[in-house]
Amino acid sequence: MLSVKDVSVEIGPARILDGVSLRIEAGEHVALVGPNGAGKSTLLAVLAGDLAPSRGEATLDGVDLAAWKYLALARHRAVLTQEHRLAFGFRAGEVVAMGRAPWARTPREDDDETVVADALRRTEIEQLRDRVFPTLSGGEKARVSFARILAQETPLVLLDEPTAALDLRHQDQVLAQARRLASAGHAVVTVIHDLSVAAAYADRICVLADGTVAADGTPEEVLRPELIGRVYEHPVDVLHHQGRLLVVPRRLHAVPPLDEGQGPWSAAH
Ligand code: ADP
Ligand code: MG
C-alpha cells in the first residue's frame, strides 16, 4: 500500500534521510523507532505526502504521493503530528469532529455523529468534549488529537509519538487502538520511544539511525541487545516476560559519591 524506495531528504547542507526504503501493507502495524534526531518525523512527513523527498520515490497505492490531490489524500491517510498546534478556541468535541472534514458532501457524512461519538468513547474523552482545547493538559490534548485521527477513518494512519505525554493506562489504550486498526485492515505506522511497548503492539519494528534504516523486522528479529545498544549508544538487556520482549536500559548514570567540598555542578572527574 505505502512504499518508499531509496528516499533521501536534504535540507540545506544536511542529509536528514539517506537511502531509506520501507514498505507498509494494509493490516500491518509498524513501529518506527530510533534515537532523537534519527529522522523519524521527517520520514513520517514523507510517508504522509507532506514532504517531497530530494531523491527516491514515495508511493501510496502505487501512485506517487506528490500526484495525490489534497482531498483524496485526506480521505486516505490521517497524520498525528508531534505538536498539537491546532485549534485555538475550539472545544475538544469540535476538534474530534474536524477529522470528519474530508467526508463532507459524501454519503459518509451521514456517519459523522456515530463516528465522532465512537472516537470519544474509545479514547475515554467524553468528559472532555466541551472543554476548550488549549486548556487541556498535554496528555489530554494528545488523546483528543488521536480521537480526531480515529474519526477521519482512513486506510492509512501515521502517528508521531502519540503516547509521549500519556500515563501508562492511556499509553496502553492508544497502542491497543492502533493495533486494533491494523487488525481491521488499516496500515498503521507509529513513532514510539518505548521499545517494550513497540514489541507488544507492533508487527514490525523499523529502526532508524542517522537517517538510514538500521533494522526492519519482527520484534524478535530487531530487538537484539547488540543492535539496540549500538544504535542508541547505550547498553540494554532484552528480557522475555509473559511471551513478550522487554528492553531494559542499563542504568549507567548512578551518581558517584561527591568528593568532600564538591557540589553537584562541579566539573566531573
Ligand atoms: P526525529 O523525529 O527522529 O527525532 P527529525 O526527523 O525530527 O528526527 O529530524 C532529524 C534531523 O533533521 C534532526 O537533526 C533535525 O534537527 C533535522 N531537521 C529536521 N527538520 C529540519 C529542517 N527543516 N531544517 C534543518 N534541519 C532539520
Ligand atoms: Mg520526531
Short mmCIF file of C-alpha atoms and ligand atoms in Angstrom, two decimals:
data_model
loop_
_atom_site.label_atom_id
_atom_site.label_comp_id
_atom_site.label_asym_id
_atom_site.label_seq_id
_atom_site.Cartn_x
_atom_site.Cartn_y
_atom_site.Cartn_z
CA MET A 1 0.00 0.00 0.00
CA LEU A 2 2.66 2.51 1.11
CA SER A 3 6.18 2.33 -0.19
CA VAL A 4 9.30 4.46 -0.14
CA LYS A 5 12.30 3.42 -2.21
CA ASP A 6 15.79 4.77 -1.72
CA VAL A 7 14.43 8.04 -0.33
CA SER A 8 16.75 10.86 0.67
CA VAL A 9 15.82 14.20 2.17
CA GLU A 10 18.29 17.06 2.10
CA ILE A 11 17.61 20.34 3.82
CA GLY A 12 20.36 22.86 3.09
CA PRO A 13 23.65 21.07 3.54
CA ALA A 14 22.16 18.43 5.85
CA ARG A 15 21.14 14.99 4.62
CA ILE A 16 18.35 14.04 7.02
CA LEU A 17 17.27 10.81 5.31
CA ASP A 18 19.73 8.80 3.25
CA GLY A 19 18.55 5.96 1.01
CA VAL A 20 15.57 4.83 3.09
CA SER A 21 13.38 2.03 1.74
CA LEU A 22 10.29 0.78 3.55
CA ARG A 23 7.01 -0.92 2.66
CA ILE A 24 3.86 -0.97 4.73
CA GLU A 25 0.94 -3.20 3.82
CA ALA A 26 -2.71 -2.98 4.82
CA GLY A 27 -3.24 -4.84 8.10
CA GLU A 28 0.24 -4.06 9.41
CA HIS A 29 1.25 -2.05 12.44
CA VAL A 30 4.83 -0.83 12.05
CA ALA A 31 6.65 0.85 14.92
CA LEU A 32 9.20 3.42 13.81
CA VAL A 33 11.89 3.80 16.45
CA GLY A 34 15.32 5.36 16.76
CA PRO A 35 17.28 7.93 18.74
CA ASN A 36 16.34 11.64 18.89
CA GLY A 37 17.17 13.28 15.58
CA ALA A 38 17.35 9.97 13.66
CA GLY A 39 14.84 11.26 11.08
CA LYS A 40 11.60 9.57 12.26
CA SER A 41 9.38 12.65 11.97
CA THR A 42 10.96 13.51 8.61
CA LEU A 43 10.26 10.00 7.31
CA LEU A 44 6.69 10.20 8.60
CA ALA A 45 6.23 13.51 6.71
CA VAL A 46 7.46 11.79 3.53
CA LEU A 47 5.11 8.84 4.12
CA ALA A 48 2.27 11.32 4.65
CA GLY A 49 2.98 13.08 1.36
CA ASP A 50 3.64 16.30 3.28
CA LEU A 51 7.32 16.43 2.35
CA ALA A 52 8.68 15.57 -1.09
CA PRO A 53 11.93 13.59 -0.95
CA SER A 54 15.01 15.07 -2.63
CA ARG A 55 15.68 11.65 -4.19
CA GLY A 56 13.90 8.32 -4.46
CA GLU A 57 10.19 7.57 -4.74
CA ALA A 58 7.31 7.53 -2.31
CA THR A 59 4.05 5.92 -3.45
CA LEU A 60 0.65 5.27 -1.93
CA ASP A 61 -1.39 2.56 -3.67
CA GLY A 62 1.13 2.65 -6.50
CA VAL A 63 0.70 6.37 -7.17
CA ASP A 64 3.45 8.90 -6.45
CA LEU A 65 2.45 10.76 -3.28
CA ALA A 66 3.20 14.09 -5.00
CA ALA A 67 0.48 13.30 -7.56
CA TRP A 68 -2.26 12.77 -4.97
CA LYS A 69 -4.88 15.52 -4.76
CA TYR A 70 -5.26 17.09 -1.33
CA LEU A 71 -8.80 15.84 -0.65
CA ALA A 72 -8.13 12.31 -1.91
CA LEU A 73 -5.07 12.17 0.33
CA ALA A 74 -7.08 13.40 3.34
CA ARG A 75 -9.54 10.55 2.76
CA HIS A 76 -6.69 8.10 2.51
CA ARG A 77 -4.31 8.90 5.29
CA ALA A 78 -4.53 10.57 8.71
CA VAL A 79 -1.47 12.10 10.37
CA LEU A 80 -0.95 12.80 14.04
CA THR A 81 1.99 15.22 14.23
CA GLN A 82 4.26 15.65 17.21
CA GLU A 83 2.96 19.11 18.11
CA HIS A 84 -0.71 19.66 18.80
CA ARG A 85 -0.62 23.23 17.48
CA LEU A 86 -4.13 23.03 16.24
CA ALA A 87 -7.35 24.52 17.26
CA PHE A 88 -7.14 27.55 19.48
CA GLY A 89 -10.58 28.35 20.81
CA PHE A 90 -12.17 25.09 19.68
CA ARG A 91 -13.74 22.61 22.05
CA ALA A 92 -12.38 19.09 22.24
CA GLY A 93 -15.53 17.66 20.64
CA GLU A 94 -15.14 20.09 17.72
CA VAL A 95 -11.51 19.11 17.27
CA VAL A 96 -12.51 15.45 17.01
CA ALA A 97 -15.29 16.37 14.54
CA MET A 98 -12.66 18.09 12.33
CA GLY A 99 -11.49 14.59 11.49
CA ARG A 100 -14.74 14.24 9.50
CA ALA A 101 -13.99 17.26 7.26
CA PRO A 102 -12.68 15.20 4.29
CA TRP A 103 -16.01 13.32 4.19
CA ALA A 104 -18.19 16.43 3.91
CA ARG A 105 -20.65 16.26 0.98
CA THR A 106 -20.14 12.50 0.58
CA PRO A 107 -22.54 9.72 1.66
CA ARG A 108 -20.19 9.02 4.57
CA GLU A 109 -21.15 12.38 6.07
CA ASP A 110 -24.21 10.54 7.45
CA ASP A 111 -21.89 8.62 9.80
CA ASP A 112 -20.34 11.77 11.31
CA GLU A 113 -22.18 11.72 14.62
CA THR A 114 -21.77 8.00 15.25
CA VAL A 115 -18.09 8.03 14.28
CA VAL A 116 -17.26 11.03 16.49
CA ALA A 117 -19.14 9.52 19.45
CA ASP A 118 -17.30 6.25 18.92
CA ALA A 119 -13.90 8.00 18.77
CA LEU A 120 -14.65 9.89 22.00
CA ARG A 121 -15.67 6.67 23.71
CA ARG A 122 -12.71 4.64 22.50
CA THR A 123 -10.25 7.25 23.79
CA GLU A 124 -12.22 7.87 27.02
CA ILE A 125 -12.50 11.61 26.45
CA GLU A 126 -16.29 12.01 26.52
CA GLN A 127 -15.96 14.12 29.67
CA LEU A 128 -13.56 16.49 27.86
CA ARG A 129 -15.95 17.11 24.96
CA ASP A 130 -16.91 20.68 25.96
CA ARG A 131 -13.50 21.73 27.26
CA VAL A 132 -11.56 24.37 25.29
CA PHE A 133 -8.64 22.60 23.62
CA PRO A 134 -5.75 24.89 24.74
CA THR A 135 -6.81 24.46 28.39
CA LEU A 136 -6.29 20.70 28.27
CA SER A 137 -3.21 19.03 29.71
CA GLY A 138 -0.56 17.72 27.30
CA GLY A 139 -1.81 14.15 27.66
CA GLU A 140 -5.46 15.18 27.23
CA LYS A 141 -4.57 17.12 24.06
CA ALA A 142 -2.78 14.06 22.73
CA ARG A 143 -5.85 11.86 23.34
CA VAL A 144 -8.18 14.39 21.69
CA SER A 145 -5.84 14.62 18.67
CA PHE A 146 -5.73 10.83 18.49
CA ALA A 147 -9.55 10.69 18.60
CA ARG A 148 -9.59 13.13 15.64
CA ILE A 149 -7.37 10.69 13.71
CA LEU A 150 -9.75 7.81 14.52
CA ALA A 151 -12.72 9.92 13.36
CA GLN A 152 -11.03 10.52 9.99
CA GLU A 153 -11.47 6.80 9.19
CA THR A 154 -8.61 6.48 6.72
CA PRO A 155 -6.99 3.25 5.48
CA LEU A 156 -3.55 4.63 6.40
CA VAL A 157 -2.78 6.06 9.85
CA LEU A 158 0.52 7.78 10.72
CA LEU A 159 1.16 8.57 14.38
CA ASP A 160 4.17 10.59 15.56
CA GLU A 161 4.86 9.84 19.23
CA PRO A 162 1.16 9.56 20.13
CA THR A 163 1.99 8.31 23.61
CA ALA A 164 4.83 10.68 24.59
CA ALA A 165 2.66 12.58 27.10
CA LEU A 166 0.44 9.72 28.23
CA ASP A 167 0.23 7.87 31.52
CA LEU A 168 0.60 4.10 31.34
CA ARG A 169 -3.11 3.34 31.13
CA HIS A 170 -3.67 5.71 28.21
CA GLN A 171 -0.41 4.73 26.53
CA ASP A 172 -1.65 1.16 26.53
CA GLN A 173 -5.07 2.27 25.33
CA VAL A 174 -3.74 4.26 22.36
CA LEU A 175 -1.40 1.47 21.25
CA ALA A 176 -4.19 -1.09 21.61
CA GLN A 177 -6.36 1.10 19.35
CA ALA A 178 -3.51 1.33 16.83
CA ARG A 179 -3.20 -2.45 16.96
CA ARG A 180 -6.97 -2.82 16.56
CA LEU A 181 -6.94 -0.57 13.46
CA ALA A 182 -4.28 -2.77 11.89
CA SER A 183 -6.23 -5.92 12.74
CA ALA A 184 -9.22 -4.34 11.00
CA GLY A 185 -7.13 -3.94 7.82
CA HIS A 186 -5.70 -0.43 8.17
CA ALA A 187 -1.99 0.24 7.72
CA VAL A 188 -0.57 1.94 10.80
CA VAL A 189 2.85 3.49 11.41
CA THR A 190 3.62 4.65 14.95
CA VAL A 191 6.71 6.54 16.05
CA ILE A 192 7.42 5.42 19.58
CA HIS A 193 10.35 5.51 22.00
CA ASP A 194 9.43 2.68 24.35
CA LEU A 195 10.82 -0.44 22.69
CA SER A 196 8.96 -2.81 25.03
CA VAL A 197 5.66 -1.17 24.08
CA ALA A 198 6.64 -1.34 20.41
CA ALA A 199 7.36 -5.06 20.84
CA ALA A 200 3.97 -5.61 22.47
CA TYR A 201 1.84 -3.81 19.88
CA ALA A 202 3.67 -3.75 16.53
CA ASP A 203 4.02 -6.47 13.90
CA ARG A 204 7.27 -4.96 12.74
CA ILE A 205 9.82 -2.58 14.12
CA CYS A 206 11.82 -0.31 11.82
CA VAL A 207 14.89 1.20 13.45
CA LEU A 208 16.14 4.49 12.03
CA ALA A 209 19.63 5.70 12.87
CA ASP A 210 21.30 8.76 11.35
CA GLY A 211 18.76 8.91 8.54
CA THR A 212 19.16 5.29 7.46
CA VAL A 213 17.30 2.06 8.25
CA ALA A 214 19.45 0.15 10.74
CA ALA A 215 16.98 -2.76 11.04
CA ASP A 216 13.48 -3.70 9.91
CA GLY A 217 11.76 -6.89 11.04
CA THR A 218 9.69 -8.58 13.72
CA PRO A 219 10.33 -7.53 17.32
CA GLU A 220 12.26 -10.81 17.82
CA GLU A 221 14.48 -10.06 14.82
CA VAL A 222 15.15 -6.43 15.67
CA LEU A 223 15.35 -6.21 19.45
CA ARG A 224 18.81 -7.70 19.84
CA PRO A 225 20.91 -6.19 22.62
CA GLU A 226 23.96 -5.56 20.41
CA LEU A 227 21.96 -3.82 17.67
CA ILE A 228 19.88 -1.69 20.05
CA GLY A 229 22.93 -0.92 22.20
CA ARG A 230 24.85 0.23 19.12
CA VAL A 231 22.05 2.36 17.64
CA TYR A 232 21.18 4.09 20.91
CA GLU A 233 24.80 4.18 22.14
CA HIS A 234 23.57 2.74 25.39
CA PRO A 235 23.70 -0.86 26.60
CA VAL A 236 20.40 -2.67 27.07
CA ASP A 237 19.20 -6.05 28.26
CA VAL A 238 16.43 -7.82 26.38
CA LEU A 239 14.27 -9.98 28.63
CA HIS A 240 11.44 -12.39 27.92
CA HIS A 241 8.38 -11.79 30.03
CA GLN A 242 4.96 -13.41 29.59
CA GLY A 243 5.64 -14.18 25.94
CA ARG A 244 6.84 -10.66 25.14
CA LEU A 245 10.17 -8.90 24.89
CA LEU A 246 11.19 -6.26 27.39
CA VAL A 247 14.03 -3.89 26.57
CA VAL A 248 15.62 -2.61 29.74
CA PRO A 249 18.34 0.04 29.58
CA ARG A 250 21.29 -0.50 31.86
CA ARG A 251 21.40 2.21 34.50
CA LEU A 252 24.79 3.79 33.88
CA HIS A 253 24.16 7.09 35.48
CA ALA A 254 24.24 6.05 39.08
CA VAL A 255 25.89 9.12 40.54
CA PRO A 256 29.31 8.53 42.09
CA PRO A 257 29.62 9.90 45.62
CA LEU A 258 30.78 13.53 45.73
CA ASP A 259 34.27 14.32 46.95
CA GLU A 260 34.44 16.44 50.05
CA GLY A 261 33.65 20.10 49.28
CA GLN A 262 32.38 19.27 45.76
CA GLY A 263 28.89 20.45 44.76
CA PRO A 264 26.63 18.74 42.21
CA TRP A 265 27.57 21.28 39.49
CA SER A 266 31.36 20.94 39.91
CA ALA A 267 33.26 19.52 36.95
CA ALA A 268 33.09 15.75 36.77
CA HIS A 269 36.29 13.91 37.44
P1 ADP B 1 13.34 12.51 14.97
O1 ADP B 1 11.87 12.66 14.73
O2 ADP B 1 13.84 11.13 14.68
O3 ADP B 1 13.77 12.94 16.33
P2 ADP B 1 13.57 14.52 12.87
O4 ADP B 1 13.08 13.82 11.66
O5 ADP B 1 12.64 15.48 13.51
O6 ADP B 1 14.11 13.44 13.92
O7 ADP B 1 14.89 15.29 12.50
C1 ADP B 1 16.04 14.63 12.01
C2 ADP B 1 17.20 15.60 11.93
O8 ADP B 1 16.95 16.56 10.92
C3 ADP B 1 17.43 16.38 13.20
O9 ADP B 1 18.82 16.53 13.40
C4 ADP B 1 16.77 17.72 12.92
O10 ADP B 1 17.39 18.73 13.66
C5 ADP B 1 16.99 17.87 11.44
N1 ADP B 1 15.93 18.64 10.80
C6 ADP B 1 14.63 18.29 10.72
N2 ADP B 1 13.92 19.21 10.04
C7 ADP B 1 14.81 20.17 9.67
C8 ADP B 1 14.71 21.41 8.95
N3 ADP B 1 13.55 21.83 8.46
N4 ADP B 1 15.85 22.11 8.77
C9 ADP B 1 17.03 21.69 9.26
N5 ADP B 1 17.19 20.54 9.95
C10 ADP B 1 16.10 19.79 10.15
MG MG B 2 10.32 13.34 15.89
#
